[in-house]
XYZ file of C-alpha atoms in Angstrom:
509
model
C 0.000 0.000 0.000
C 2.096 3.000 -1.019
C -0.559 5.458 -0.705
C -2.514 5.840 1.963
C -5.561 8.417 2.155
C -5.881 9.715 5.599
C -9.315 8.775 7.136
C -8.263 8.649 10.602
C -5.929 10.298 12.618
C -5.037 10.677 16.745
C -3.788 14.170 17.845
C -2.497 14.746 21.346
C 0.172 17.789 21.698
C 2.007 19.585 24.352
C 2.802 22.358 22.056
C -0.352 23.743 19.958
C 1.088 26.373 17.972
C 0.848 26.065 14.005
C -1.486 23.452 14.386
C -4.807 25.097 13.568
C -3.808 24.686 9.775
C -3.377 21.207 9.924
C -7.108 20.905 11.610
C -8.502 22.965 9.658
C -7.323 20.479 6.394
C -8.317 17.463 7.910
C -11.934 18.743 9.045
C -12.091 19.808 4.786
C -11.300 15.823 3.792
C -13.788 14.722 6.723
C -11.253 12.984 8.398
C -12.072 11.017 11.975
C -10.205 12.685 14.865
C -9.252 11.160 18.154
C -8.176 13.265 21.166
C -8.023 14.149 25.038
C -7.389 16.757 27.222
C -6.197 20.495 26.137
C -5.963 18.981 22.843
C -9.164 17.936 22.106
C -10.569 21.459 23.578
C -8.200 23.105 21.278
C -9.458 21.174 18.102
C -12.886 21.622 18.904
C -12.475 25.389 18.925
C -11.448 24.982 15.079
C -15.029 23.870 14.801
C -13.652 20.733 14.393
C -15.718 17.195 15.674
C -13.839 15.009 17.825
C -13.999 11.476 19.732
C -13.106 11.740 22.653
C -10.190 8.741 23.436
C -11.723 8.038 26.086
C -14.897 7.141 24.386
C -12.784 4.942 22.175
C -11.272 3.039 24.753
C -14.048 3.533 27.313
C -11.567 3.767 29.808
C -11.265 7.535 31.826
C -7.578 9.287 31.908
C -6.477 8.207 35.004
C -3.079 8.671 38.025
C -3.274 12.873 37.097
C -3.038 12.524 33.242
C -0.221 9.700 33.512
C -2.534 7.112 31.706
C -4.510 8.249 28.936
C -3.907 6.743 25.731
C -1.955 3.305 27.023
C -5.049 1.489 25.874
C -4.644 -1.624 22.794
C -7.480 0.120 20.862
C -5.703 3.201 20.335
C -1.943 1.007 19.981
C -4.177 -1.495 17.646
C -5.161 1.282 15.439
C -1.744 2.504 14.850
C 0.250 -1.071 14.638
C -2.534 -3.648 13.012
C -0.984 -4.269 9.501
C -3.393 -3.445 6.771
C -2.146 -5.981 4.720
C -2.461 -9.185 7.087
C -5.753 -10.826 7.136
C -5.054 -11.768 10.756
C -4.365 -8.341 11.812
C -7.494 -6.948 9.910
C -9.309 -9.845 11.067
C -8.575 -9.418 14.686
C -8.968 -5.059 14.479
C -12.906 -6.096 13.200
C -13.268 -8.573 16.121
C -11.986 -6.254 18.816
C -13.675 -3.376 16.846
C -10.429 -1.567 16.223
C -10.822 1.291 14.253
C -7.551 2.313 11.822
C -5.455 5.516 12.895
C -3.972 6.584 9.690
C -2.138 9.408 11.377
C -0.905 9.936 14.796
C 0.146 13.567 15.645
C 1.804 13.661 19.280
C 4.932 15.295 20.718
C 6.705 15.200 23.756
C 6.699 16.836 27.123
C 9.391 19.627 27.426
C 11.960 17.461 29.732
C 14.771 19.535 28.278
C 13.558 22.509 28.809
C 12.325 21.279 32.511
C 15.651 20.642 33.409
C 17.666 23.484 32.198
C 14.507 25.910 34.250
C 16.348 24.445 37.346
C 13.360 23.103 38.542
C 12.506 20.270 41.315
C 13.215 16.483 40.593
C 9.721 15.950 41.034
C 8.476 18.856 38.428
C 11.728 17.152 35.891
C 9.823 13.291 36.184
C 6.369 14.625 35.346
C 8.072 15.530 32.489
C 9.498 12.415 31.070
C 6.785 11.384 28.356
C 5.153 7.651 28.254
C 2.160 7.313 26.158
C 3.840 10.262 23.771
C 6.565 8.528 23.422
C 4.742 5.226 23.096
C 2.787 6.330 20.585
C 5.464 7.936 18.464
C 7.545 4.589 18.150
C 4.307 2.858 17.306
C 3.463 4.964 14.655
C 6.785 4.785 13.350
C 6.868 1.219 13.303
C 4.177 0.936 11.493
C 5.601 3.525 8.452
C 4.108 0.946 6.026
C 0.392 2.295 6.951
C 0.740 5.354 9.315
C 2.419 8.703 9.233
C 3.713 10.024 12.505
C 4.220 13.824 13.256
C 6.731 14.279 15.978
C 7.692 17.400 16.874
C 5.606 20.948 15.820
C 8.678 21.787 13.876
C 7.289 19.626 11.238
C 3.865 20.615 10.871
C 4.446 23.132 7.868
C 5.942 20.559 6.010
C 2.878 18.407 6.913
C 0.297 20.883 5.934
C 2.605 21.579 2.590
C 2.168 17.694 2.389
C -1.639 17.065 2.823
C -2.676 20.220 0.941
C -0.395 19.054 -1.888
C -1.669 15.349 -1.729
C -5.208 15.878 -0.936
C -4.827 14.282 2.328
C -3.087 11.387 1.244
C 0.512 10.211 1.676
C 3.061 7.918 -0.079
C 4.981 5.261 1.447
C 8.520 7.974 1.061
C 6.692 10.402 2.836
C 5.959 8.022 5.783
C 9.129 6.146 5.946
C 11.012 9.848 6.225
C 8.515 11.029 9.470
C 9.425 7.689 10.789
C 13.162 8.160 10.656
C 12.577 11.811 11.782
C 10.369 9.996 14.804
C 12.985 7.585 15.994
C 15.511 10.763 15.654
C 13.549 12.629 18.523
C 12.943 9.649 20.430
C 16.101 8.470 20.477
C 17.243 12.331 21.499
C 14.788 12.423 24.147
C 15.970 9.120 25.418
C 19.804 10.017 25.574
C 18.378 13.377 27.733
C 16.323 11.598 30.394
C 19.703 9.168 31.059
C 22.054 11.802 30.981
C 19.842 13.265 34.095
C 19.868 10.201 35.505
C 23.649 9.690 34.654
C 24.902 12.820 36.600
C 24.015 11.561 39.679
C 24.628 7.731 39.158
C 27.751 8.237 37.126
C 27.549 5.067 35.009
C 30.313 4.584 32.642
C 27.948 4.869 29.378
C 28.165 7.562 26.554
C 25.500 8.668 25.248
C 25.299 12.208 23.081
C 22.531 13.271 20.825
C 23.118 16.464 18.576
C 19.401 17.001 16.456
C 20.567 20.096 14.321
C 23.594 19.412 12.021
C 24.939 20.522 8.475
C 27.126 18.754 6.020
C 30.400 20.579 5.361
C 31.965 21.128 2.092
C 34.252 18.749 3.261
C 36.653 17.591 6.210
C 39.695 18.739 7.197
C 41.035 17.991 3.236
C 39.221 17.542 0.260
C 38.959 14.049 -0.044
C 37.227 14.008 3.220
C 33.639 14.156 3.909
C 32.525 16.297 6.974
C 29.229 17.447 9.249
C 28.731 19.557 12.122
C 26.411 18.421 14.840
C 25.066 21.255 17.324
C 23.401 24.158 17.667
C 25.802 26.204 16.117
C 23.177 29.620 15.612
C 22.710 29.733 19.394
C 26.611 30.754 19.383
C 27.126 32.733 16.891
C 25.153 35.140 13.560
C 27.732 35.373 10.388
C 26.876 38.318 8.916
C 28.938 38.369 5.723
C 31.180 35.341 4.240
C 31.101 31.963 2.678
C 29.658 28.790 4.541
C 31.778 27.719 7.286
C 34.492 24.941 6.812
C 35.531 22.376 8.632
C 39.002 24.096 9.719
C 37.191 26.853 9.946
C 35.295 25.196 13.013
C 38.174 23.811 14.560
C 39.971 27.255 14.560
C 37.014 29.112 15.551
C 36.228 26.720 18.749
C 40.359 27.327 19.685
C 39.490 31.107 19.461
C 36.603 30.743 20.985
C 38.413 29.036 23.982
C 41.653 31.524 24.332
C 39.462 34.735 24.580
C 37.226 33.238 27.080
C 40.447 33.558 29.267
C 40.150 37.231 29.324
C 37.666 39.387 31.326
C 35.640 41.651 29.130
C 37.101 44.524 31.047
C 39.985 43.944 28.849
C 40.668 44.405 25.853
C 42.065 41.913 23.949
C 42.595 40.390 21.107
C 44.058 37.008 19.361
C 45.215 35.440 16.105
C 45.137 31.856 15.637
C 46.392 29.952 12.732
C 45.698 25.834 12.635
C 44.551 26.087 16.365
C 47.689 27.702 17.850
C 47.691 31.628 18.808
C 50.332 33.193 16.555
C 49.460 36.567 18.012
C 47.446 37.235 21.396
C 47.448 41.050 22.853
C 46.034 43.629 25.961
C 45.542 46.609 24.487
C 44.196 50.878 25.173
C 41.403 49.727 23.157
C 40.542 46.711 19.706
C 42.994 48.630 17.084
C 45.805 49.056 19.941
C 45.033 45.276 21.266
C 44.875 44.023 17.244
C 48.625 46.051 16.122
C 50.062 44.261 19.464
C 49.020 40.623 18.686
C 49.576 40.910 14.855
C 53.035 42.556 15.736
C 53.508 38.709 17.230
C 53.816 36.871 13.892
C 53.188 39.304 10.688
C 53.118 35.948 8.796
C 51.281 33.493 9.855
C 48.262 36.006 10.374
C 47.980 35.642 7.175
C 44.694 33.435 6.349
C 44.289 33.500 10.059
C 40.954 33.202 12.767
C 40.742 36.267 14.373
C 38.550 37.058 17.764
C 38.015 40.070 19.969
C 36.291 40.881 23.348
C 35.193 43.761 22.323
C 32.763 45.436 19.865
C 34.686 46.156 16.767
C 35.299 49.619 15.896
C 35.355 51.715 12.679
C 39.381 52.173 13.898
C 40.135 48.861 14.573
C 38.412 47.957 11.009
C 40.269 50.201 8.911
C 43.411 48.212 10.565
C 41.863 44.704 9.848
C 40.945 45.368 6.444
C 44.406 45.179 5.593
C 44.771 41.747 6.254
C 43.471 38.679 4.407
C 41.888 37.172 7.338
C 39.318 33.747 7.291
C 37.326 34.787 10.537
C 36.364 37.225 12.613
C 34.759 36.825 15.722
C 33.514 39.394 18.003
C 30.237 40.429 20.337
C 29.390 43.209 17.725
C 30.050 45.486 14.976
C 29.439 49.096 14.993
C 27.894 50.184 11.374
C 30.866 51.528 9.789
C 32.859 48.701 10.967
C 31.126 46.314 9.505
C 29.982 47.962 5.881
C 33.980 48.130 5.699
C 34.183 44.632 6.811
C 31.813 43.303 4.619
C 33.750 44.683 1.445
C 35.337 40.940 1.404
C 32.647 39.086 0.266
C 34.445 35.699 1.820
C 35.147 37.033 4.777
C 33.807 35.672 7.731
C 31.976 37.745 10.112
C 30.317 36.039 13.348
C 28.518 37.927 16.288
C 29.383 35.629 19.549
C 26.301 35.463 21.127
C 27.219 33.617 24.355
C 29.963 31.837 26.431
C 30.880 28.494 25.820
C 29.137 26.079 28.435
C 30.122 22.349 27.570
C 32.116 21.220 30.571
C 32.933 17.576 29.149
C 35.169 17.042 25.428
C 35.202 13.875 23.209
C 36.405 12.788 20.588
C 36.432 9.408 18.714
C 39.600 7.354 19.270
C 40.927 3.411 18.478
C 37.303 1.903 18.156
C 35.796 4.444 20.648
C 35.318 7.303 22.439
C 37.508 8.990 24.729
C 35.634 12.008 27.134
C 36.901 13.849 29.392
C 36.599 17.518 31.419
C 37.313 20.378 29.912
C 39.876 22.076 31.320
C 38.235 25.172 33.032
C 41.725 25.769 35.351
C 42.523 29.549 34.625
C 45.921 29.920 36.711
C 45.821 33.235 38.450
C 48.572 35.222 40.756
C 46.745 33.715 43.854
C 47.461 30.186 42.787
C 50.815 31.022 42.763
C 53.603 29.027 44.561
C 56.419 31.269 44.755
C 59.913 28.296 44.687
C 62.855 31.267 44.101
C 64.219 32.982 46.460
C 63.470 36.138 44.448
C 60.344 37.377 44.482
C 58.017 38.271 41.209
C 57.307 41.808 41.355
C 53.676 42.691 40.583
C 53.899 43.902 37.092
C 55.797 39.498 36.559
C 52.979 38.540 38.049
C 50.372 40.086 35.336
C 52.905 38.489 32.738
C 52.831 35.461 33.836
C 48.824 35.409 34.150
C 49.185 36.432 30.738
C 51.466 33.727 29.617
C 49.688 31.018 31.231
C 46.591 31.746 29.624
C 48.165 31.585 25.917
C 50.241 28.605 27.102
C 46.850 26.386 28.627
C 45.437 26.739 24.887
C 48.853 26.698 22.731
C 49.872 22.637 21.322
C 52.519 20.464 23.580
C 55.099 20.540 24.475
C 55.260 24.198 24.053
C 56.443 27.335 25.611
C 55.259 30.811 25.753
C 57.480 34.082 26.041
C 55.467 37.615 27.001
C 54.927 40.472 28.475
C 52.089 41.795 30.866
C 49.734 42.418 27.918
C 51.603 40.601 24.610
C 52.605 37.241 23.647
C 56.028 37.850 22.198
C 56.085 34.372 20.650
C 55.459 30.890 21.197
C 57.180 27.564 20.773
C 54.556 25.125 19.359
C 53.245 21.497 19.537
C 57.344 20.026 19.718
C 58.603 16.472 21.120
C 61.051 18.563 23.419
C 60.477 21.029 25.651
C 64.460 22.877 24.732
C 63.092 22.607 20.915
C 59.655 24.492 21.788
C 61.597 27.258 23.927
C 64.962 27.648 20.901
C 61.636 27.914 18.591
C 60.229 30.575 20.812
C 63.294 32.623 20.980
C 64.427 32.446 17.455
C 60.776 33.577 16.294
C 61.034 36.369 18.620
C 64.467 37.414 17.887
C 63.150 37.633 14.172
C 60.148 39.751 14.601
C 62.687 42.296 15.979
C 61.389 41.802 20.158
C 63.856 41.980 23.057
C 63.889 39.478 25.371
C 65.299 40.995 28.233
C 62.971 41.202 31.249
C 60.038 38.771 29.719
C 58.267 36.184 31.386
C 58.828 32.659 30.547
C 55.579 30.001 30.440
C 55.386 26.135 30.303
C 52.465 23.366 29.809
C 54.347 21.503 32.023
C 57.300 20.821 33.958
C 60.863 20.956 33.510
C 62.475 17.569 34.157
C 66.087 19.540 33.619
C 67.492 22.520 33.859
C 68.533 23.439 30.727
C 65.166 25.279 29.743
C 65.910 28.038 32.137
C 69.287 27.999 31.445
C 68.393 28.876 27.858
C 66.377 31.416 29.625
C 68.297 32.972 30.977
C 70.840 33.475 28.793
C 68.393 35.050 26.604
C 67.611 37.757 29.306
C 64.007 36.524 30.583
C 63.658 37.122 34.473
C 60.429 35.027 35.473
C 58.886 31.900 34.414
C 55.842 30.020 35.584
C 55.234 26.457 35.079
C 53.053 23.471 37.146
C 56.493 21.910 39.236
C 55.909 18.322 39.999
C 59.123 16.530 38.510
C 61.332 14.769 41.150
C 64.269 17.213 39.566
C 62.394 20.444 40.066
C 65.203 21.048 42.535
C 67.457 21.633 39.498
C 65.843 24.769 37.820
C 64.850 25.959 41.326
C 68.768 25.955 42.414
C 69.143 27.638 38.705
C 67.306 30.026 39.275
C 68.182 30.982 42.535
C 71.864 31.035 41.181
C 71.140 33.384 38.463
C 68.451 35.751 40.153
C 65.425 34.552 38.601
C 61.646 34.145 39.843
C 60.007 31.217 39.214
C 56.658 29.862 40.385
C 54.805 27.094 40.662
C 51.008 26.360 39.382
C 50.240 22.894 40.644
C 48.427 22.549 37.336
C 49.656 21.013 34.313
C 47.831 22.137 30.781
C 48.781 19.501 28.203
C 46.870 19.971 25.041
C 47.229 17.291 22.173
């Protein structure tokens, strides 16, 4: 049976909005509608006729609500199999009328939870005969179609007006996968509520809203996004958004969420790593500082901001070809300037990041973990020298630390209170990642002397801040823990130098 006129159909929603077209159709083919509650008030307002389900199943909703459609003349309706003589055979004996279509959604348990409201208020609100129904329904695609969600019901009125209130066996085998995607979603949510109490070691992640990518990270790869990605950010000018350009942008994302919005600063990323990151008067001062870092690499590069961009800062940007730029707005003239480019990328951040777990596939699984949400500030501070940091070291190394937390292992960061002078990036030594760092400041015409010195992670020798040293930087800050910190502490001492310790290492692979 690929085509299937509608003659009956079971409606029971949480969320009534848009739906008065879809009534209004089905009362104009004379089709036989089922419903209870709110529902069945709210149809019968359209000055449309309905039975009530209780009639049907002569059975009263019952517990407050929790049982009202759990009945097998409403679940015969949807699952008896039009095509088996058995199943038609037994409907006629148990006087089981056909449900064509079943309109239902959910009750809002996502939107319970994130309210902060009570555990009890969050269980009303875990669906049973919705989601009962639903899978039935979609079972059944054969001979039924199922509306899940009100997000679907223009495409259902687009549907029935353009079929006359019929529907091919396409149309119902799409709902159904569409069905099985929201119950599946809703699913994950109720155990991940469960799961952050019980702490089972079970992953379970459901992303509804996605886009495919013009590809991966090359060519010959294909890619998708998963998420909500409009509750972050609008792009107001530029092409569609690549796969490296998501990876850079979440890096970007993560380094200027370091920063109070009290400052102003600003950062240039290039393949994940900060080639430039700046404190400046205000965005043009902040944006000359960072770019100043690495005049190369910014070349092609993710750019973000704190701060509104200005029409001063824009003239400045405008110079560079740039892939991204992120910000929390655009004054006009900025952005008219801006959007000169038209594949430049312009995106409003609308909010903070708020994940607090990562994962990412690995071997033949997953691997999760916490996010790393350890900001190392002057009060953490373990002071291991003899000599003291003064209070415009201490800014620095705040400053360094930050870069450093979001910058590739092994790698080292060399700065000032309010610039990165350069960085030492993603090597298999620790001496590489610092001779790196020196050498690319030395040729982007800094001085060394008096800079601040940061680490990921420990020194298991001395010879990093002997390097240091001779290279005139005066403080460094790293997390301490090897069994030969004694080493570069005695170095240090020797060669009146500051040093602290974090007590928190900031690998990033």
């Amino acid at each position: 049976m690929s085509q299937v006129k509608i003659q009956s159909a079971l409606i029971s929603v949480f969320y009534k909005d848009n739906l008065a077209p879809i009534i209004e159709l089905l009362k104009a083919n004379g089709v036989t509608i089922y419903s209870t509650g709110g529902t069945q008030k709210f149809i019968e307002d359209q000055g449309a006729k309905v039975i009530p389900v209780e009639d049907l199943t002569s059975y009263p909703s019952i517990f407050g609500g929790r049982v009202k459609t759990l009945h097998p003349k409403v679940f015969g309706g949807i699952l008896h199999r039009r095509d088996n003589d058995g199943d038609l055979a037994q409907a006629k004996e148990f006087e089981i009328p056909s449900i064509d279509l079943v309109i239902v959604d959910l009750y809002p348990f996502e939107e319970t939870v994130a309210s902060g409201a009570a555990e009890q208020d969050i269980i009303e609100k875990i669906d049973i005969g919705g989601i009962s129904l639903i899978r039935a329904a979609a079972k059944n695609f054969k001979d039924v179609l199922i509306v899940s969600s009100r997000e679907q019901y223009p495409a259902v009125e687009a549907l029935l007006k353009e079929k006359e209130c019929a529907t091919d066996l396409a149309d119902r085998r799409k709902f159904a996968a569409e069905a099985f995607d929201i119950s599946s979603h809703y699913d994950s949510a109720i155990f991940n509520y469960f799961n952050q109490q019980e702490g089972l070691a079970k992953f379970k992640v459901s992303q509804r809203e996605g886009r495919q990518l013009r590809y991966g990270e090359n060519p010959h790869q294909e890619g998708h996004f998963y998420g909500p990605l409009n509750e972050l950010f609008d792009q107001l000018n530029g092409k569609e958004l690549s796969y490296n350009n998501l990876v850079d942008i979440d890096a970007a994302v993560c380094l200027i969420e370091e920063f109070d919005s009290s400052e102003n600063a600003f950062a240039i990323l290039k393949h994940t790593n900060a080639c430039g990151v700046a404190i400046g008067s205000d965005v043009k001062d902040a944006y000359l500082k960072a770019f100043a870092a690495d005049t190369v690499s910014a070349f092609g590069g993710v750019l973000v901001s704190n701060q509104t961009i200005d029409l001063a800062a824009a003239e400045e940007l405008n110079k560079l070809f740039f892939e991204v730029l992120i910000a929390p707005g655009f004054e006009p003239e900025a952005l008219d300037l801006l959007k000169g480019k038209k594949n430049r990328i312009l995106l409003v951040k609308k909010q903070n990041l708020t994940a607090k777990k990562q994962y990412k596939s690995l071997l033949n699984g997953v691997i999760v973990q916490d996010r790393d949400l350890v900001t190392d500030q002057a009060v953490d501070f373990k002071t291991v020298t003899k000599k003291q940091v003064t209070e415009a070291q201490k800014r620095a190394l705040v400053f360094a630390s930050k870069v450093c937390k979001h910058t590739k292992s092994n790698t080292i960061i060399l700065a000032t209170e309010n610039q990165m002078l350069a960085s030492g990036v993603g090597q298999t030594s620790r001496v590489d990642a610092l001779k790196q760092a020196i050498e690319k400041a030395k040729s982007f015409g800094f001085e060394l002397q008096g800079a601040v010195m940061a680490s990921d992670a420990f020194f298991p020798f001395p010879d990093c801040v002997e390097i240091a040293h001779g290279e005139g930087i005066e403080a460094v800050i790293q997390p301490g823990g090897s069994i030969k910190d004694e080493l570069s502490i005695n170095f240090c001492d020797e060669h009146n130098m500051a040093m602290v310790f974090t007590g928190t290492r900031h690998f990033k692979h």
